[in-house]
Coordinates of C-alpha atoms and ligand atoms in Angstrom, one line a residue:
X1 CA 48.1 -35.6 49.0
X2 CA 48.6 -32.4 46.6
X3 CA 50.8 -29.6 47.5
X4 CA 52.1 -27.2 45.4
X5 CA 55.9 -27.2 44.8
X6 CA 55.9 -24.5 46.3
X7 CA 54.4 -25.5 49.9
X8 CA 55.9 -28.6 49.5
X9 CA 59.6 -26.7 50.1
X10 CA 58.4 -26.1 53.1
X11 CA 58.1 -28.7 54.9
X12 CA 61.3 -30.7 56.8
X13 CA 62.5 -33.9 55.1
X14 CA 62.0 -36.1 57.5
X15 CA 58.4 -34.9 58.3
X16 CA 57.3 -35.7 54.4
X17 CA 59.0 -39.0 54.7
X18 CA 58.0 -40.5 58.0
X19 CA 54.6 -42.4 58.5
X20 CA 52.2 -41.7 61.6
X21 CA 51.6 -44.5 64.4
X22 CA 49.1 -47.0 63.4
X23 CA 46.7 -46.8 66.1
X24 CA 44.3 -49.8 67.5
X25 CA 41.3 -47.2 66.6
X26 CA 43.1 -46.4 63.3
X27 CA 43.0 -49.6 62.5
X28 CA 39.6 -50.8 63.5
X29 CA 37.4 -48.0 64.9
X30 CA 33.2 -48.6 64.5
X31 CA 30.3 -47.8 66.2
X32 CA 28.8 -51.3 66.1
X33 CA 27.8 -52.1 69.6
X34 CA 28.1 -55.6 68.5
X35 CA 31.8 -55.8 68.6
X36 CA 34.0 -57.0 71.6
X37 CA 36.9 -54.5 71.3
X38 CA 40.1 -56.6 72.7
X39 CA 42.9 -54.5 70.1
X40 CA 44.2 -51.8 72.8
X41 CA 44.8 -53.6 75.6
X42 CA 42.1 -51.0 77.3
X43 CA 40.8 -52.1 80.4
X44 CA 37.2 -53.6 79.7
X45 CA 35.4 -52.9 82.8
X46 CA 33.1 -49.8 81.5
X47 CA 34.2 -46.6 83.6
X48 CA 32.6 -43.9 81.2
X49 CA 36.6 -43.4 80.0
X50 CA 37.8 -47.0 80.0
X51 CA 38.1 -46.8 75.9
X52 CA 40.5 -44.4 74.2
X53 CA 39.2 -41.4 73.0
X54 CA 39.2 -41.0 69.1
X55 CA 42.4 -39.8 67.5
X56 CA 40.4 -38.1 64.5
X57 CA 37.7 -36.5 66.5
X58 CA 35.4 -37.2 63.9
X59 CA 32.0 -35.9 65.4
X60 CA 33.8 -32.8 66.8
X61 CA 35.6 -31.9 63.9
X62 CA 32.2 -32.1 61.9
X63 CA 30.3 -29.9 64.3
X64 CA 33.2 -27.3 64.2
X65 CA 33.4 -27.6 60.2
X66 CA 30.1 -26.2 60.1
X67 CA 30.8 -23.1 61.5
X68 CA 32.5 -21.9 57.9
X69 CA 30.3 -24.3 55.9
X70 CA 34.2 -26.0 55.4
X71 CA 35.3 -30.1 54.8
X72 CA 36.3 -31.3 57.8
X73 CA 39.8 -32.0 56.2
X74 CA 40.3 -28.4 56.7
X75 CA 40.9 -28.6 60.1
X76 CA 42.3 -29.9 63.3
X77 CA 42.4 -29.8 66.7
X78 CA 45.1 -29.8 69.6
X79 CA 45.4 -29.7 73.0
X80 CA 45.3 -26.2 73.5
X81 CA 46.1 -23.7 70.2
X82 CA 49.7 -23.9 72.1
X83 CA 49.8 -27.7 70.4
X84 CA 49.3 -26.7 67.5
X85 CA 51.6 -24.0 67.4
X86 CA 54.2 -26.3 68.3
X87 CA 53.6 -28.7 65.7
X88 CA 53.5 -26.0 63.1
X89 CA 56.7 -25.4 64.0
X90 CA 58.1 -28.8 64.3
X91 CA 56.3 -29.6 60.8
X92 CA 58.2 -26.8 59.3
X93 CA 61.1 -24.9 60.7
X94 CA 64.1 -27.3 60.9
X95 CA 65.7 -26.6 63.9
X96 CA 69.2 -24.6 63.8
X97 CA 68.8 -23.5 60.3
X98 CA 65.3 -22.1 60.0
X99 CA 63.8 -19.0 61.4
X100 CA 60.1 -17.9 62.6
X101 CA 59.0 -14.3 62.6
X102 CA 56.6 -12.2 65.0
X103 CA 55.9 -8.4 65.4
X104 CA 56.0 -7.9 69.1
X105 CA 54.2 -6.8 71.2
X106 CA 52.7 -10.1 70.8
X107 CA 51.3 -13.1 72.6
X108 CA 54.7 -14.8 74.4
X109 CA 54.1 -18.3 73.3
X110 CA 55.4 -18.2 69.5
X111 CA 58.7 -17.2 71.2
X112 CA 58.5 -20.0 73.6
X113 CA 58.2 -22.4 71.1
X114 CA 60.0 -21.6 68.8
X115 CA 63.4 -21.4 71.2
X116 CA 62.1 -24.8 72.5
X117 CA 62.6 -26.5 69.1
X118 CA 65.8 -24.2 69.0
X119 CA 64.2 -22.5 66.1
X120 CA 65.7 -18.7 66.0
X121 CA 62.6 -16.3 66.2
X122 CA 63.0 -13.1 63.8
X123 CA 61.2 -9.8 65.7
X124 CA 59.7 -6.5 63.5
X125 CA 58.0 -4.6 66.1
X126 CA 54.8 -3.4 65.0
X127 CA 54.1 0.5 64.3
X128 CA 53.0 2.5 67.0
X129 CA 49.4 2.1 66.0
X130 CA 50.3 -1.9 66.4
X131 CA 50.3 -2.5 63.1
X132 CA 52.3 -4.7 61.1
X133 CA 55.2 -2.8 58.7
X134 CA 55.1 -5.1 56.0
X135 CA 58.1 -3.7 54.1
X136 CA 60.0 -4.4 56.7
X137 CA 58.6 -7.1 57.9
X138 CA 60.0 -8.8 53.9
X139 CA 63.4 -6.8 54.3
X140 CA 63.9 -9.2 57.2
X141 CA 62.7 -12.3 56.3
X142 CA 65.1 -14.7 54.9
X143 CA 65.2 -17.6 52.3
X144 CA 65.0 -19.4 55.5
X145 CA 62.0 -17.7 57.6
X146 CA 59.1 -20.6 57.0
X147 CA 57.2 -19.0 59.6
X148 CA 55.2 -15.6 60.2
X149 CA 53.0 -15.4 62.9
X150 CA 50.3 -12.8 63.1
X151 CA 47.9 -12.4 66.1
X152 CA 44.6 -10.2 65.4
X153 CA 43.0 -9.4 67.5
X154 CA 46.4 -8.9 68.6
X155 CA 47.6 -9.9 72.8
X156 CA 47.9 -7.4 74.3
X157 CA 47.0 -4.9 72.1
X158 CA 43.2 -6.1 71.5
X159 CA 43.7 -4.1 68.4
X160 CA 42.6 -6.1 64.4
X161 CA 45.7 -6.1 61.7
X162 CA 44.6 -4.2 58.9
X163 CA 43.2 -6.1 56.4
X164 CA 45.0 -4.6 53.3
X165 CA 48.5 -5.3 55.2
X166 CA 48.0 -8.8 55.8
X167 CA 46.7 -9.3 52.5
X168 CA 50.3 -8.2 51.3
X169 CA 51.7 -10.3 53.5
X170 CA 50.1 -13.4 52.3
X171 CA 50.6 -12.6 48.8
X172 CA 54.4 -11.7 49.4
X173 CA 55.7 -13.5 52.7
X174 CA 57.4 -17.1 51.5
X175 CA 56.6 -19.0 53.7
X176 CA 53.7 -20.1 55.9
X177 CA 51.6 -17.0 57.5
X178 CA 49.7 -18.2 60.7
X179 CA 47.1 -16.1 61.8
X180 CA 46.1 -16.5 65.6
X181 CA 42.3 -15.6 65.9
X182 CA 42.1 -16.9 69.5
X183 CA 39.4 -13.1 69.8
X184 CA 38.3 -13.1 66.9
X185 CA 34.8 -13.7 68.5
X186 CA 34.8 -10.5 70.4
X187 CA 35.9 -8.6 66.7
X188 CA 33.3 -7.0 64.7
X189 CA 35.2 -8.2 61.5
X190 CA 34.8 -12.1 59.7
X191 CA 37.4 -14.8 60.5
X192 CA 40.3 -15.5 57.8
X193 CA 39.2 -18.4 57.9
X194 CA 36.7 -17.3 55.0
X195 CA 39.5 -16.6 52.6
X196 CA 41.2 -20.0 52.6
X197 CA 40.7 -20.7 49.1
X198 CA 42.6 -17.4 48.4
X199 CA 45.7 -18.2 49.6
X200 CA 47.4 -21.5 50.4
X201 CA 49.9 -20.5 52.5
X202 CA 47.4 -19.2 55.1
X203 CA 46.9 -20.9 58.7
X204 CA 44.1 -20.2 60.9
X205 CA 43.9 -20.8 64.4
X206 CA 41.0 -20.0 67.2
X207 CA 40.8 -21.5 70.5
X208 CA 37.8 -22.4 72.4
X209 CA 39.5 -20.9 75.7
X210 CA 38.5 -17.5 75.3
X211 CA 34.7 -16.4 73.6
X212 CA 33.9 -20.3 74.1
X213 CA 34.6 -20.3 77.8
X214 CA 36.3 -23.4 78.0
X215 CA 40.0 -22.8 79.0
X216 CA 40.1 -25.6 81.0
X217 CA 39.0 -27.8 78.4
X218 CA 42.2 -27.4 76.2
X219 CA 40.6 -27.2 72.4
X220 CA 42.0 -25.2 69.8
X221 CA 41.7 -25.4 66.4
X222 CA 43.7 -25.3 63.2
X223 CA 42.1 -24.2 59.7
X224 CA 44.0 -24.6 56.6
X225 CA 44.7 -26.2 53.2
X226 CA 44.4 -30.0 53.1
X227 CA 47.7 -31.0 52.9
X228 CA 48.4 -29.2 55.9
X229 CA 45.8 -30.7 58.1
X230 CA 47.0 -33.9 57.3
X231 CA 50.3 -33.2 58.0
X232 CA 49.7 -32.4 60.9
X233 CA 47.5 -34.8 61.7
X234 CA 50.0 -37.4 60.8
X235 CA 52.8 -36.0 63.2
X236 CA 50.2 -34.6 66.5
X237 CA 50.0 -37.5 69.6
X238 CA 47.2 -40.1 68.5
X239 CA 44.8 -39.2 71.6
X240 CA 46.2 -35.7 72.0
X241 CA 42.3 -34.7 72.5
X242 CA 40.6 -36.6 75.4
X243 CA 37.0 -38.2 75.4
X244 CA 35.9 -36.2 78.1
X245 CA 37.2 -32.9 76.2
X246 CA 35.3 -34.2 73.5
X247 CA 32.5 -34.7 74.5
X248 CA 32.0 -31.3 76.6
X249 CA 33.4 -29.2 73.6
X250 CA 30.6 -30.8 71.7
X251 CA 28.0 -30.0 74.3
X252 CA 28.8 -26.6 74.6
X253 CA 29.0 -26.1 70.9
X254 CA 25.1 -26.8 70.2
X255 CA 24.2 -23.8 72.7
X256 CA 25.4 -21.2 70.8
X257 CA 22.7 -18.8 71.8
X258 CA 24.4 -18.7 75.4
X259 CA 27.7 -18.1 73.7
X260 CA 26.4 -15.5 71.6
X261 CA 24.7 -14.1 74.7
X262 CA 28.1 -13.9 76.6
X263 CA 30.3 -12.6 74.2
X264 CA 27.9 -9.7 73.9
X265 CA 27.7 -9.2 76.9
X266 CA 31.2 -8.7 77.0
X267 CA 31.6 -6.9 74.3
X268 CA 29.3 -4.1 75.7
X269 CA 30.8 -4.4 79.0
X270 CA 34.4 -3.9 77.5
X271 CA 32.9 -0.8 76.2
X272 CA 31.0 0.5 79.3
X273 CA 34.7 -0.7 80.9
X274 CA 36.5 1.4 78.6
X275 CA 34.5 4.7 79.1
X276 CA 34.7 4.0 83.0
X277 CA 38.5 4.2 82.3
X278 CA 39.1 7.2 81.0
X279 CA 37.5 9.1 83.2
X280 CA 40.0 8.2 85.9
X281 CA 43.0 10.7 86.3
X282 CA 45.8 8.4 86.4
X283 CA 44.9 6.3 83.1
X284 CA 46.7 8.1 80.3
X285 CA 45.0 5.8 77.9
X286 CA 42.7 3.0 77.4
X287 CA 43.3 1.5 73.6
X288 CA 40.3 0.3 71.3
X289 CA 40.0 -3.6 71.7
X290 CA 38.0 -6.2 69.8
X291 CA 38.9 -8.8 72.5
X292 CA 37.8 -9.6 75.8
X293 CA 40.5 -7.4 77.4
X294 CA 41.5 -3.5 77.3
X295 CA 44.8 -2.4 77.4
X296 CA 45.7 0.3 79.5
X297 CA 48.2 3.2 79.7
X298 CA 48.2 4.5 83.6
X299 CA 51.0 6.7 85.0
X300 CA 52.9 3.9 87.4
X301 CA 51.7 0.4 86.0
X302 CA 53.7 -1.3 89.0
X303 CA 51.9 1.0 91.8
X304 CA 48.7 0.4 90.1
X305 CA 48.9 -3.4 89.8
X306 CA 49.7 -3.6 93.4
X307 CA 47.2 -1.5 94.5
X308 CA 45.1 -3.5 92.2
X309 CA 45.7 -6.8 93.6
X310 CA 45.6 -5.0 96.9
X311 CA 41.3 -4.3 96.2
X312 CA 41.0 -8.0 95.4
X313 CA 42.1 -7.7 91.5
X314 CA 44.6 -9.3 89.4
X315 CA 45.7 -7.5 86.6
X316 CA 48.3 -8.1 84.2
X317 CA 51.2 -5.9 84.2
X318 CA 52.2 -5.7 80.3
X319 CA 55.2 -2.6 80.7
X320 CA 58.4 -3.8 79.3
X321 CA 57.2 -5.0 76.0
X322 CA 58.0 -2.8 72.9
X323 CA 55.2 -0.3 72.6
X324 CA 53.4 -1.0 76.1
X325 CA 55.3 1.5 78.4
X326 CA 53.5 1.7 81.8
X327 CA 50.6 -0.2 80.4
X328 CA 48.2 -2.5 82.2
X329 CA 45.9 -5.4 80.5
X330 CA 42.5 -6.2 82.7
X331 CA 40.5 -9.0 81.2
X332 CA 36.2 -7.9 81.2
X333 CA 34.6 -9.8 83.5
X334 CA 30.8 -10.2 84.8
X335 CA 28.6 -6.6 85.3
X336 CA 29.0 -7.1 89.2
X337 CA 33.2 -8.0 88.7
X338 CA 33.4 -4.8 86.7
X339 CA 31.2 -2.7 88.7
X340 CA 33.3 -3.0 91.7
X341 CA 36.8 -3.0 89.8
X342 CA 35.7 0.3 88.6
X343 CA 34.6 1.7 92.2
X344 CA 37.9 0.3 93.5
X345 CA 40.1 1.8 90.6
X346 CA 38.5 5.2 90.8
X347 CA 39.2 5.4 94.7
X348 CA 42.7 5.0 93.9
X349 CA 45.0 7.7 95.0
Ligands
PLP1 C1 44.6 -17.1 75.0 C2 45.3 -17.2 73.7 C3 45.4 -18.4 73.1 C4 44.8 -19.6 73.6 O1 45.6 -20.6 73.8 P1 45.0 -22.1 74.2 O2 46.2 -22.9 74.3 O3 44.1 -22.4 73.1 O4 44.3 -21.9 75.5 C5 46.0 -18.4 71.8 N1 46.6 -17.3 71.3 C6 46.5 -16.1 71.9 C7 47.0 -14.9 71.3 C8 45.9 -16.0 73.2 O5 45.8 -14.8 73.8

């Protein structure tokens, strides 16, 4: 495998040494029919999920490396992008002595995981048009921060990083710079993951939870160089990604002109959304998105989530995080769900 010396610093020593479990379908794994598979103690009574599911996800991981015209050894996929968070993390940051860094207000689970593998999390608030300071942002980064994590479109915000800033930070940040694309469908600007080649310490990840409609599915996906792929290949659980996952990810992936036909629906919805919004007295603001969601300012965002959830609608209350003072974040949801959300809201006293 070929790292530069440089990306090669940072991963943990014992990560570099150790060797991944040898698998029964590592081992031996062929489609000949003509085989009588009796290596993983499976049971052979055929149940449509009696064999175990393939630790590479070779078909999938194909189909997906098409997207961006990329090897398939420039990705990988875990159970959720929350996996795959958490094995960057574990790949990298050595716990007690390494730091990760995020620019709040930001999704919750980099935090998470990063005090779950007692990994210290560094915080540089964004500016107040939630965008990252990238002087301060390097001020506070130490020899020992392997991790930035950068969200755009950003949760809750549903605002793009600027381009120019994140370019800086790529070029001047020391360590790994992950960039969480899990909207990036809903954003009228192309993935990072076209500018691999440019920079080798950039991480992509997306998430078939959110444009892809498959939440319950648990797919997300990690795009980067080589040696990081295999890395974390070589540490995730051998079947982290089930057969049945699989093979409905697959499925839904060769009908992309209903996924293209949903996300822009919701993208104009989130726009016809957004205009309802403003003309109601008691939102102070409704902020541009490029997600599925709108953040909004109102005047009590506790009254108006009860009174919310009260009409039949569950919203997320988002004040208390830097930046998002009295602000509520309603996900877009079919014509006839926002139609009445928007009669309900405007009736609101
Ligand atoms: C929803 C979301 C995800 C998706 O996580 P999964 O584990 O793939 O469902 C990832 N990142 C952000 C910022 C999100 O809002």
């Amino acid at each position: 495998m070929s790292y530069s010396p440089k990306m090669k610093q940072l991963i943990r020593p014992n990560i570099l040494k150790m060797e991944a479990y040898q698998s029964a379908r590592d081992t031996f794994d062929s489609a000949d029919e003509n085989v009588v598979l009796l290596d993983a103690n499976e049971n052979p009574n055929d149940s449509g999920y009696n064999r175990y599911p393939d630790p590479y996800q070779k078909r999938l991981r194909d189909r997906l490396a098409t997207k961006y015209s990329l090897a398939p050894n420039r990705l990988m996929l875990g159970n959720g992008s929350d996996e795959i968070l958490d094995l960057l993390i574990r790949a990298i940051c050595e716990p007690g002595l390494d730091q990760c860094l995020v620019l709040p207000p930001t999704y919750g689970m980099y935090r998470v995981l990063s005090d779950l593998n007692n990994v210290e999390m560094l915080e540089v608030p964004l500016d107040v048009e939630f965008q990252p300071i990238p002087d301060d942002i390097l001020k506070s980064a130490k020899a020992t921060t392997k991790i930035l994590f950068l969200c755009s479109p950003n949760n809750p915000t549903g605002n793009l990083l600027a381009t120019d800033r994140v370019e800086y930070l790529l070029r001047n940040f020391n360590g790994l710079v992950v960039i969480d694309e899990a909207y990036i469908d809903f954003a009228n600007r192309p993935s990072w993951v076209m500018r691999l080649e440019e920079f080798e310490n950039l991480v992509v990840i997306q998430t078939l939870s959110k444009a892809y409609g498959m939440a319950g599915l648990r797919l997300g996906i990690c795009y980067g160089q080589p040696w990081l792929i295999s890395l974390l290949q070589k540490i995730k659980a051998p079947y982290n990604i089930n057969s049945a996952t699989q093979q409905l990810a697959l499925q839904r992936l060769n009908t992309p002109e209903t996924i293209k036909a949903e996300v822009d629906e919701l993208i104009t919805q989130r726009e016809r959304l957004a205009t309802a919004l403003e003309e109601i007295a008691w939102v102070r603001s409704v902020y541009p998105s490029q997600a599925n969601f709108l953040l909004v300012g109102v005047d009590d965002a506790s009254l108006r989530y009860k009174q919310a959830l009260g009409s039949g609608f569950v919203l997320r209350n988002r004040d208390g995080l830097p930046g998002c003072d009295q602000c509520i974040r309603i996900s877009i949801g079919t014509p006839s769900e926002n139609n009445l959300l928007i009669e309900q809201l405007k009736q609101l006293k």
